[in-house]
């Protein structure tokens, strides 16, 4: 199934749009007396905006000759900007693509360019593409990436990343890029699979996004020669400068584990960077509560506070992204022919809109949300509650492994030698070592070890949310781990926290065991409550949801727990393989 974005409007629709300009038909909406941002000339311009259904058909001084059944909105003393674009979304961080899009639209982000890894690994190609087609019907525009590696070590990788699968994804019109390239070291070592698909992407005019934290000038040069176009891993102003000097487009990140934007902008000025044409904003798939104050609008606000010129800040959120991805014929400006994604602001100094049009539909009007999204039939797309036809036994909870994993910080995990007795049913709270297990969601294998540094008093945390979709168990008490696992099964997947034989918190994730069906506002409260409970029990890192995600993520040093076993990232070897059950 192809998603057709190249020809969004049929010939008869385009003829109707032209007829509206000729005064033979009426538009569906007119925004009168608007002051709107024109990114081509970097100016605020006064005019009237005519809209037909989901398309801007005229912008200028004239009023339509016909207004029958047309909604007329007076925008005097208001500022209009194009809908904001999030160029690097991971729309599966407990929330789901639909709830993220609904929430983002309230803050003016009306286009998202999304990671496909969850869909790629968890759904058949047919189901995944049916889901993409269903998302097409929503007012917010959803584009996608095509991953080239699974970000972990897993059996059957060649099945998922087959030629047929990759070709179908890459050629889908909803897919704008390959990447992010978390597996780039394989490329440097001679992996021609990744290079082939990068070249195929370039051949059909699609982008290649890197993932190059801490990369040297030499590495950035090599990756540019391979075909990388952009990178979002700049952590300092110097990093931004290095990437711009190599000809990269740079996504300036502000996320739940890397809230870097104020620092980046300050240091960019110190590096002599005063032009932002090749910069854009991203929140890099932050966890729910991080979005409490908004999304891309919050990044514009930070940029304005840091002295970025007003028009440049808005361009980074709109026009720069559209130009980079070659979608500026549809997005990024309030000009004829574009999709009617329009934010109405009280003033340019406040980028959070009071009213939002997404695909020409009101999703927010005078500060009040408007219901415009259709209901998603999740089970049709293969996203049903998790059904585990197997049980966890006390015999599974054997932790005789000599090698443990030590969390140095949110992302660095090092190996360490386990010296304590792990045969007891409960570990002491005098130290920060906990039982850790990754168990196959089909119950076929398990990996057991000890995690140091996670917390001192967490008795049992069980999560079906993970990088691989397998089940993570962390805690001090084997009996509580069994209870938490049982409860996680009962609710069809989720995150469950248990203590002294009782469930003290849970976040149900009934969509494949990985995503919530709740609105973002409810999910934020559930996530904040989990974070509070974990911190009270000795968890000290930035984001517990990312901790769960990163335990298996082999693009980070130094050891990870994966479906193949305990994995040495630097030497690319399995230190201790999985145990078959």
Coordinates of C-alpha atoms in Angstrom, one line a residue, residues 5-305:
X5 CA 1.5 12.5 -0.8
X6 CA 3.1 13.6 -4.0
X7 CA -0.3 14.4 -5.6
X8 CA -2.3 15.5 -2.6
X9 CA -5.1 17.1 -4.5
X10 CA -6.8 15.6 -7.5
X11 CA -7.3 17.6 -10.8
X12 CA -10.9 18.4 -10.1
X13 CA -10.0 19.8 -6.6
X14 CA -7.3 22.0 -8.1
X15 CA -9.7 23.2 -10.7
X16 CA -12.1 24.2 -7.9
X17 CA -9.2 26.0 -6.1
X18 CA -8.6 28.0 -9.3
X19 CA -12.3 28.7 -9.7
X20 CA -12.3 30.2 -6.1
X21 CA -9.5 32.6 -7.1
X22 CA -11.6 33.5 -10.2
X23 CA -14.6 34.3 -8.0
X24 CA -16.7 31.5 -9.5
X25 CA -16.9 29.6 -6.2
X26 CA -16.6 30.5 -2.5
X27 CA -13.7 29.4 -0.2
X28 CA -14.6 27.4 2.9
X29 CA -12.8 29.8 5.3
X30 CA -11.4 33.3 5.0
X31 CA -9.0 34.9 7.6
X32 CA -9.4 38.6 7.2
X33 CA -7.0 41.4 8.2
X34 CA -4.2 39.0 9.1
X35 CA -0.6 39.9 9.8
X36 CA 1.3 36.8 8.7
X37 CA 4.9 35.8 8.5
X38 CA 6.3 35.5 5.0
X39 CA 9.5 33.5 5.3
X40 CA 10.6 34.2 1.7
X41 CA 11.1 37.9 2.4
X42 CA 11.6 37.6 6.2
X43 CA 8.8 40.1 6.9
X44 CA 5.4 40.3 8.6
X45 CA 2.9 41.1 5.9
X46 CA -0.8 42.2 6.0
X47 CA -3.4 40.4 3.9
X48 CA -6.3 38.0 3.7
X49 CA -6.0 34.2 3.6
X50 CA -8.5 32.2 1.6
X51 CA -8.8 28.5 2.4
X52 CA -10.6 25.7 0.5
X53 CA -11.0 22.6 2.8
X54 CA -7.3 21.7 3.6
X55 CA -5.5 24.1 1.2
X56 CA -4.5 27.7 1.2
X57 CA -5.8 29.0 -2.2
X58 CA -5.0 32.7 -2.0
X59 CA -3.1 35.1 0.2
X60 CA -3.1 38.9 -0.5
X61 CA -5.1 42.1 -0.2
X62 CA -8.3 40.9 -1.9
X63 CA -11.5 39.6 -0.4
X64 CA -13.4 36.7 -2.1
X65 CA -16.2 37.7 -4.5
X66 CA -18.4 34.9 -3.1
X67 CA -18.8 34.1 0.5
X68 CA -21.8 31.7 0.5
X69 CA -21.4 29.1 3.3
X70 CA -17.9 30.5 4.0
X71 CA -16.6 31.0 7.5
X72 CA -15.2 34.5 7.9
X73 CA -12.7 35.1 10.8
X74 CA -11.5 38.6 11.6
X75 CA -7.8 38.4 12.5
X76 CA -7.2 42.0 13.3
X77 CA -4.5 42.5 15.9
X78 CA -3.4 38.9 15.6
X79 CA -0.3 37.3 14.1
X80 CA -0.4 34.2 11.8
X81 CA 2.4 31.8 11.3
X82 CA 2.6 28.4 9.6
X83 CA 2.0 25.4 11.7
X84 CA 5.2 24.2 13.5
X85 CA 7.0 21.1 12.4
X86 CA 8.7 18.5 14.7
X87 CA 11.4 17.0 12.5
X88 CA 12.5 14.2 14.8
X89 CA 9.6 12.6 16.7
X90 CA 9.6 9.2 18.5
X91 CA 5.8 8.9 18.8
X92 CA 5.8 5.7 20.9
X93 CA 7.2 7.0 24.3
X94 CA 4.3 5.6 26.3
X95 CA 2.0 7.9 24.2
X96 CA 0.9 6.8 20.8
X97 CA 1.1 8.7 17.5
X98 CA -2.5 9.8 17.6
X99 CA -2.5 11.1 21.2
X100 CA 0.9 12.8 20.6
X101 CA -0.5 14.5 17.4
X102 CA -3.7 15.6 19.2
X103 CA -1.7 17.1 22.0
X104 CA 1.0 18.7 19.8
X105 CA -1.7 20.4 17.7
X106 CA -3.0 22.3 20.8
X107 CA 0.4 23.9 20.9
X108 CA 0.7 24.6 17.2
X109 CA 2.8 21.7 16.1
X110 CA 0.8 20.4 13.1
X111 CA 3.4 18.3 11.3
X112 CA 5.5 15.5 12.8
X113 CA 8.3 13.5 11.1
X114 CA 8.3 10.2 13.0
X115 CA 10.5 7.2 13.8
X116 CA 9.2 4.0 12.3
X117 CA 11.2 1.5 14.5
X118 CA 8.2 0.5 16.6
X119 CA 6.0 -0.2 13.6
X120 CA 8.9 -1.9 11.8
X121 CA 9.6 -4.4 14.6
X122 CA 6.2 -4.9 16.1
X123 CA 3.8 -5.0 13.2
X124 CA 3.7 -6.8 9.8
X125 CA 4.4 -4.5 6.8
X126 CA 0.7 -4.7 5.8
X127 CA -0.5 -3.7 9.3
X128 CA 2.1 -0.9 9.6
X129 CA 1.1 0.6 6.2
X130 CA -2.6 0.4 7.1
X131 CA -1.7 2.3 10.2
X132 CA 0.1 5.0 8.2
X133 CA -2.9 5.2 5.9
X134 CA -5.2 5.7 8.9
X135 CA -3.0 8.4 10.3
X136 CA -3.3 10.2 6.9
X137 CA -7.0 10.9 7.7
X138 CA -6.1 13.0 10.8
X139 CA -5.8 16.8 10.5
X140 CA -2.1 16.7 11.7
X141 CA 0.3 15.6 9.0
X142 CA 2.4 12.6 9.8
X143 CA 5.6 11.8 7.9
X144 CA 8.0 8.9 8.7
X145 CA 11.6 7.7 8.7
X146 CA 12.9 4.4 7.5
X147 CA 15.3 2.9 10.0
X148 CA 18.4 1.0 8.8
X149 CA 19.2 -0.9 12.0
X150 CA 17.2 -2.1 15.0
X151 CA 19.2 -0.2 17.7
X152 CA 19.8 -3.5 19.6
X153 CA 21.2 -7.0 19.0
X154 CA 18.4 -9.4 18.0
X155 CA 17.8 -12.7 16.2
X156 CA 16.1 -12.5 12.8
X157 CA 17.4 -9.0 12.0
X158 CA 17.8 -10.0 8.4
X159 CA 14.1 -10.9 8.3
X160 CA 13.0 -7.4 9.4
X161 CA 15.6 -5.6 7.3
X162 CA 15.0 -7.6 4.1
X163 CA 15.5 -6.1 0.7
X164 CA 11.7 -6.3 0.1
X165 CA 10.8 -4.6 3.4
X166 CA 13.3 -1.9 3.0
X167 CA 12.3 -1.1 -0.6
X168 CA 8.6 -0.9 0.4
X169 CA 9.3 1.5 3.3
X170 CA 11.8 3.7 1.4
X171 CA 9.5 4.1 -1.6
X172 CA 6.5 5.0 0.5
X173 CA 5.6 8.6 -0.1
X174 CA 5.0 9.2 3.7
X175 CA 8.7 8.4 4.3
X176 CA 11.0 11.4 4.0
X177 CA 14.3 10.0 5.1
X178 CA 16.4 7.0 6.2
X179 CA 17.8 7.0 9.7
X180 CA 18.5 8.0 12.3
X181 CA 21.8 6.2 11.8
X182 CA 22.4 4.7 15.2
X183 CA 24.3 1.9 13.5
X184 CA 26.8 4.2 11.8
X185 CA 29.9 2.4 13.3
X186 CA 28.9 -0.6 11.2
X187 CA 29.0 1.6 8.1
X188 CA 32.5 2.8 8.9
X189 CA 33.5 -0.8 9.3
X190 CA 32.4 -1.7 5.8
X191 CA 28.6 -2.5 6.1
X192 CA 27.4 -2.1 2.6
X193 CA 23.8 -2.8 3.5
X194 CA 23.5 0.6 5.2
X195 CA 25.5 2.3 2.5
X196 CA 23.2 0.8 -0.2
X197 CA 20.0 2.1 1.4
X198 CA 21.6 5.5 2.0
X199 CA 22.4 5.7 -1.7
X200 CA 18.9 4.5 -2.6
X201 CA 17.4 7.3 -0.5
X202 CA 19.6 9.9 -2.1
X203 CA 18.7 8.6 -5.6
X204 CA 15.0 9.3 -5.0
X205 CA 15.6 12.6 -3.3
X206 CA 15.1 11.6 0.4
X207 CA 17.3 12.6 3.3
X208 CA 19.7 10.7 5.5
X209 CA 19.7 11.6 9.2
X210 CA 22.7 10.9 11.3
X211 CA 23.1 10.1 15.0
X212 CA 26.6 11.2 15.8
X213 CA 27.1 12.1 19.5
X214 CA 30.7 13.2 20.2
X215 CA 31.8 12.7 16.6
X216 CA 35.1 14.1 15.5
X217 CA 35.7 16.3 12.5
X218 CA 37.1 13.2 10.7
X219 CA 34.0 11.1 11.5
X220 CA 31.7 13.9 10.5
X221 CA 33.6 14.2 7.2
X222 CA 33.4 10.5 6.5
X223 CA 29.7 10.4 7.3
X224 CA 29.1 13.3 4.9
X225 CA 30.9 11.4 2.2
X226 CA 28.7 8.4 2.8
X227 CA 25.7 10.7 2.4
X228 CA 24.5 12.0 5.8
X229 CA 22.5 15.3 5.5
X230 CA 21.7 16.2 9.1
X231 CA 22.4 15.4 12.7
X232 CA 20.6 16.2 16.0
X233 CA 23.3 15.1 18.4
X234 CA 25.1 18.5 18.9
X235 CA 25.5 19.0 22.7
X236 CA 27.6 22.2 22.6
X237 CA 27.8 25.3 20.5
X238 CA 31.1 23.9 19.2
X239 CA 29.3 20.7 18.1
X240 CA 26.9 22.9 16.1
X241 CA 29.7 24.8 14.6
X242 CA 31.5 21.6 13.5
X243 CA 28.4 20.3 11.8
X244 CA 27.6 23.5 10.0
X245 CA 31.2 23.7 8.8
X246 CA 30.9 20.3 7.3
X247 CA 27.7 21.2 5.5
X248 CA 25.2 19.5 7.8
X249 CA 21.7 20.8 8.7
X250 CA 21.6 20.8 12.5
X251 CA 18.6 20.0 14.7
X252 CA 19.0 21.9 17.9
X253 CA 17.7 19.6 20.7
X254 CA 15.8 20.2 23.8
X255 CA 14.5 17.0 25.3
X256 CA 13.7 15.3 28.6
X257 CA 17.3 13.8 28.8
X258 CA 19.1 16.5 26.9
X259 CA 17.4 19.9 27.6
X260 CA 20.2 21.7 25.8
X261 CA 18.7 24.5 23.8
X262 CA 19.5 27.5 26.0
X263 CA 23.1 26.4 26.2
X264 CA 23.4 25.6 22.5
X265 CA 22.1 29.1 21.5
X266 CA 24.4 30.9 24.0
X267 CA 27.4 28.9 22.8
X268 CA 26.5 29.3 19.1
X269 CA 26.8 33.1 19.5
X270 CA 30.1 32.7 21.2
X271 CA 31.2 30.6 18.2
X272 CA 30.2 33.5 15.9
X273 CA 27.0 31.8 14.6
X274 CA 24.4 34.5 14.0
X275 CA 22.5 32.9 11.0
X276 CA 20.1 30.0 11.5
X277 CA 19.1 29.0 7.9
X278 CA 20.4 25.5 8.4
X279 CA 19.1 24.9 11.9
X280 CA 15.8 23.5 13.2
X281 CA 14.3 22.5 16.5
X282 CA 13.6 19.1 17.9
X283 CA 12.3 17.6 21.2
X284 CA 13.8 14.2 20.2
X285 CA 10.9 12.0 21.4
X286 CA 10.7 13.3 25.0
X287 CA 8.7 11.4 27.6
X288 CA 5.1 12.7 28.3
X289 CA 5.6 15.1 31.2
X290 CA 8.3 17.0 29.4
X291 CA 5.6 18.4 27.1
X292 CA 3.6 19.9 29.8
X293 CA 4.5 23.4 28.6
X294 CA 4.3 22.7 24.9
X295 CA 6.3 21.3 22.1
X296 CA 8.0 23.3 19.3
X297 CA 6.3 26.4 20.6
X298 CA 8.3 26.1 23.8
X299 CA 11.5 25.9 21.8
X300 CA 10.6 29.1 19.9
X301 CA 10.0 30.7 23.3
X302 CA 13.4 29.7 24.6
X303 CA 15.0 30.9 21.4
X304 CA 13.3 34.3 21.7
X305 CA 14.5 34.5 25.4

